[in-house]
Amino acid sequence: MATRAEVLAQIQEVREAQQEAQAASDARFEAATAEMLADIKAVRADVEANPAQ
């Protein structure tokens, strides 16, 4: 049977792993959002440069 200290240490490890995973997920989301925004701006610039199309 694990001691209370061991269980608390395991809980802390899980929390830290969850925080790291969330930070990585947030970074991927921010990168994807920035990429989509850049694509939207490029399309907008193209439409403004060629309004007849």
mmCIF file with all atom_site columns, C-alpha atoms in Angstrom:
data_model
loop_
_atom_site.group_PDB
_atom_site.id
_atom_site.type_symbol
_atom_site.label_atom_id
_atom_site.label_alt_id
_atom_site.label_comp_id
_atom_site.label_asym_id
_atom_site.label_entity_id
_atom_site.label_seq_id
_atom_site.pdbx_PDB_ins_code
_atom_site.Cartn_x
_atom_site.Cartn_y
_atom_site.Cartn_z
_atom_site.occupancy
_atom_site.B_iso_or_equiv
_atom_site.pdbx_formal_charge
_atom_site.auth_seq_id
_atom_site.auth_comp_id
_atom_site.auth_asym_id
_atom_site.auth_atom_id
_atom_site.pdbx_PDB_model_num
ATOM 1  C CA . MET A 1 1  ? 0.000   0.000  0.000   1.00 0.00 ? 1  MET A CA 1
ATOM 2  C CA . ALA A 1 2  ? 1.336   3.423  -0.951  1.00 0.00 ? 2  ALA A CA 1
ATOM 3  C CA . THR A 1 3  ? 1.968   5.948  1.750   1.00 0.00 ? 3  THR A CA 1
ATOM 4  C CA . ARG A 1 4  ? 0.137   9.236  1.849   1.00 0.00 ? 4  ARG A CA 1
ATOM 5  C CA . ALA A 1 5  ? 3.306   11.049 0.749   1.00 0.00 ? 5  ALA A CA 1
ATOM 6  C CA . GLU A 1 6  ? 3.706   8.690  -2.218  1.00 0.00 ? 6  GLU A CA 1
ATOM 7  C CA . VAL A 1 7  ? 0.101   9.220  -3.294  1.00 0.00 ? 7  VAL A CA 1
ATOM 8  C CA . LEU A 1 8  ? 0.471   12.991 -2.984  1.00 0.00 ? 8  LEU A CA 1
ATOM 9  C CA . ALA A 1 9  ? 3.684   12.857 -5.018  1.00 0.00 ? 9  ALA A CA 1
ATOM 10 C CA . GLN A 1 10 ? 1.922   10.835 -7.721  1.00 0.00 ? 10 GLN A CA 1
ATOM 11 C CA . ILE A 1 11 ? -0.973  13.298 -7.764  1.00 0.00 ? 11 ILE A CA 1
ATOM 12 C CA . GLN A 1 12 ? 1.506   16.155 -8.155  1.00 0.00 ? 12 GLN A CA 1
ATOM 13 C CA . GLU A 1 13 ? 3.227   14.343 -11.036 1.00 0.00 ? 13 GLU A CA 1
ATOM 14 C CA . VAL A 1 14 ? -0.108  13.828 -12.783 1.00 0.00 ? 14 VAL A CA 1
ATOM 15 C CA . ARG A 1 15 ? -1.043  17.475 -12.295 1.00 0.00 ? 15 ARG A CA 1
ATOM 16 C CA . GLU A 1 16 ? 2.284   18.608 -13.727 1.00 0.00 ? 16 GLU A CA 1
ATOM 17 C CA . ALA A 1 17 ? 1.883   16.274 -16.706 1.00 0.00 ? 17 ALA A CA 1
ATOM 18 C CA . GLN A 1 18 ? -1.634  17.606 -17.296 1.00 0.00 ? 18 GLN A CA 1
ATOM 19 C CA . GLN A 1 19 ? -0.377  21.188 -17.155 1.00 0.00 ? 19 GLN A CA 1
ATOM 20 C CA . GLU A 1 20 ? 2.396   20.389 -19.636 1.00 0.00 ? 20 GLU A CA 1
ATOM 21 C CA . ALA A 1 21 ? -0.079  18.683 -21.959 1.00 0.00 ? 21 ALA A CA 1
ATOM 22 C CA . GLN A 1 22 ? -2.452  21.645 -21.716 1.00 0.00 ? 22 GLN A CA 1
ATOM 23 C CA . ALA A 1 23 ? 0.368   24.086 -22.446 1.00 0.00 ? 23 ALA A CA 1
ATOM 24 C CA . ALA A 1 24 ? 1.361   22.060 -25.513 1.00 0.00 ? 24 ALA A CA 1
ATOM 25 C CA . SER A 1 25 ? -2.255  21.927 -26.657 1.00 0.00 ? 25 SER A CA 1
ATOM 26 C CA . ASP A 1 26 ? -2.625  25.678 -26.154 1.00 0.00 ? 26 ASP A CA 1
ATOM 27 C CA . ALA A 1 27 ? 0.541   26.303 -28.172 1.00 0.00 ? 27 ALA A CA 1
ATOM 28 C CA . ARG A 1 28 ? -0.723  24.108 -31.035 1.00 0.00 ? 28 ARG A CA 1
ATOM 29 C CA . PHE A 1 29 ? -4.069  25.919 -30.973 1.00 0.00 ? 29 PHE A CA 1
ATOM 30 C CA . GLU A 1 30 ? -2.391  29.329 -31.023 1.00 0.00 ? 30 GLU A CA 1
ATOM 31 C CA . ALA A 1 31 ? -0.154  28.281 -33.922 1.00 0.00 ? 31 ALA A CA 1
ATOM 32 C CA . ALA A 1 32 ? -3.108  26.938 -35.904 1.00 0.00 ? 32 ALA A CA 1
ATOM 33 C CA . THR A 1 33 ? -5.105  30.081 -35.185 1.00 0.00 ? 33 THR A CA 1
ATOM 34 C CA . ALA A 1 34 ? -2.227  32.294 -36.330 1.00 0.00 ? 34 ALA A CA 1
ATOM 35 C CA . GLU A 1 35 ? -1.876  30.226 -39.508 1.00 0.00 ? 35 GLU A CA 1
ATOM 36 C CA . MET A 1 36 ? -5.598  30.505 -40.267 1.00 0.00 ? 36 MET A CA 1
ATOM 37 C CA . LEU A 1 37 ? -5.518  34.245 -39.626 1.00 0.00 ? 37 LEU A CA 1
ATOM 38 C CA . ALA A 1 38 ? -2.573  34.616 -41.999 1.00 0.00 ? 38 ALA A CA 1
ATOM 39 C CA . ASP A 1 39 ? -4.499  32.625 -44.636 1.00 0.00 ? 39 ASP A CA 1
ATOM 40 C CA . ILE A 1 40 ? -7.564  34.836 -44.174 1.00 0.00 ? 40 ILE A CA 1
ATOM 41 C CA . LYS A 1 41 ? -5.459  37.980 -44.495 1.00 0.00 ? 41 LYS A CA 1
ATOM 42 C CA . ALA A 1 42 ? -3.831  36.623 -47.663 1.00 0.00 ? 42 ALA A CA 1
ATOM 43 C CA . VAL A 1 43 ? -7.213  35.823 -49.203 1.00 0.00 ? 43 VAL A CA 1
ATOM 44 C CA . ARG A 1 44 ? -8.550  39.234 -48.222 1.00 0.00 ? 44 ARG A CA 1
ATOM 45 C CA . ALA A 1 45 ? -5.525  40.947 -49.784 1.00 0.00 ? 45 ALA A CA 1
ATOM 46 C CA . ASP A 1 46 ? -5.982  38.890 -52.956 1.00 0.00 ? 46 ASP A CA 1
ATOM 47 C CA . VAL A 1 47 ? -9.682  39.767 -53.163 1.00 0.00 ? 47 VAL A CA 1
ATOM 48 C CA . GLU A 1 48 ? -8.962  43.444 -52.585 1.00 0.00 ? 48 GLU A CA 1
ATOM 49 C CA . ALA A 1 49 ? -6.231  43.388 -55.256 1.00 0.00 ? 49 ALA A CA 1
ATOM 50 C CA . ASN A 1 50 ? -8.480  41.574 -57.759 1.00 0.00 ? 50 ASN A CA 1
ATOM 51 C CA . PRO A 1 51 ? -12.069 42.632 -57.031 1.00 0.00 ? 51 PRO A CA 1
ATOM 52 C CA . ALA A 1 52 ? -13.394 41.567 -60.461 1.00 0.00 ? 52 ALA A CA 1
ATOM 53 C CA . GLN A 1 53 ? -12.767 37.866 -59.862 1.00 0.00 ? 53 GLN A CA 1
#
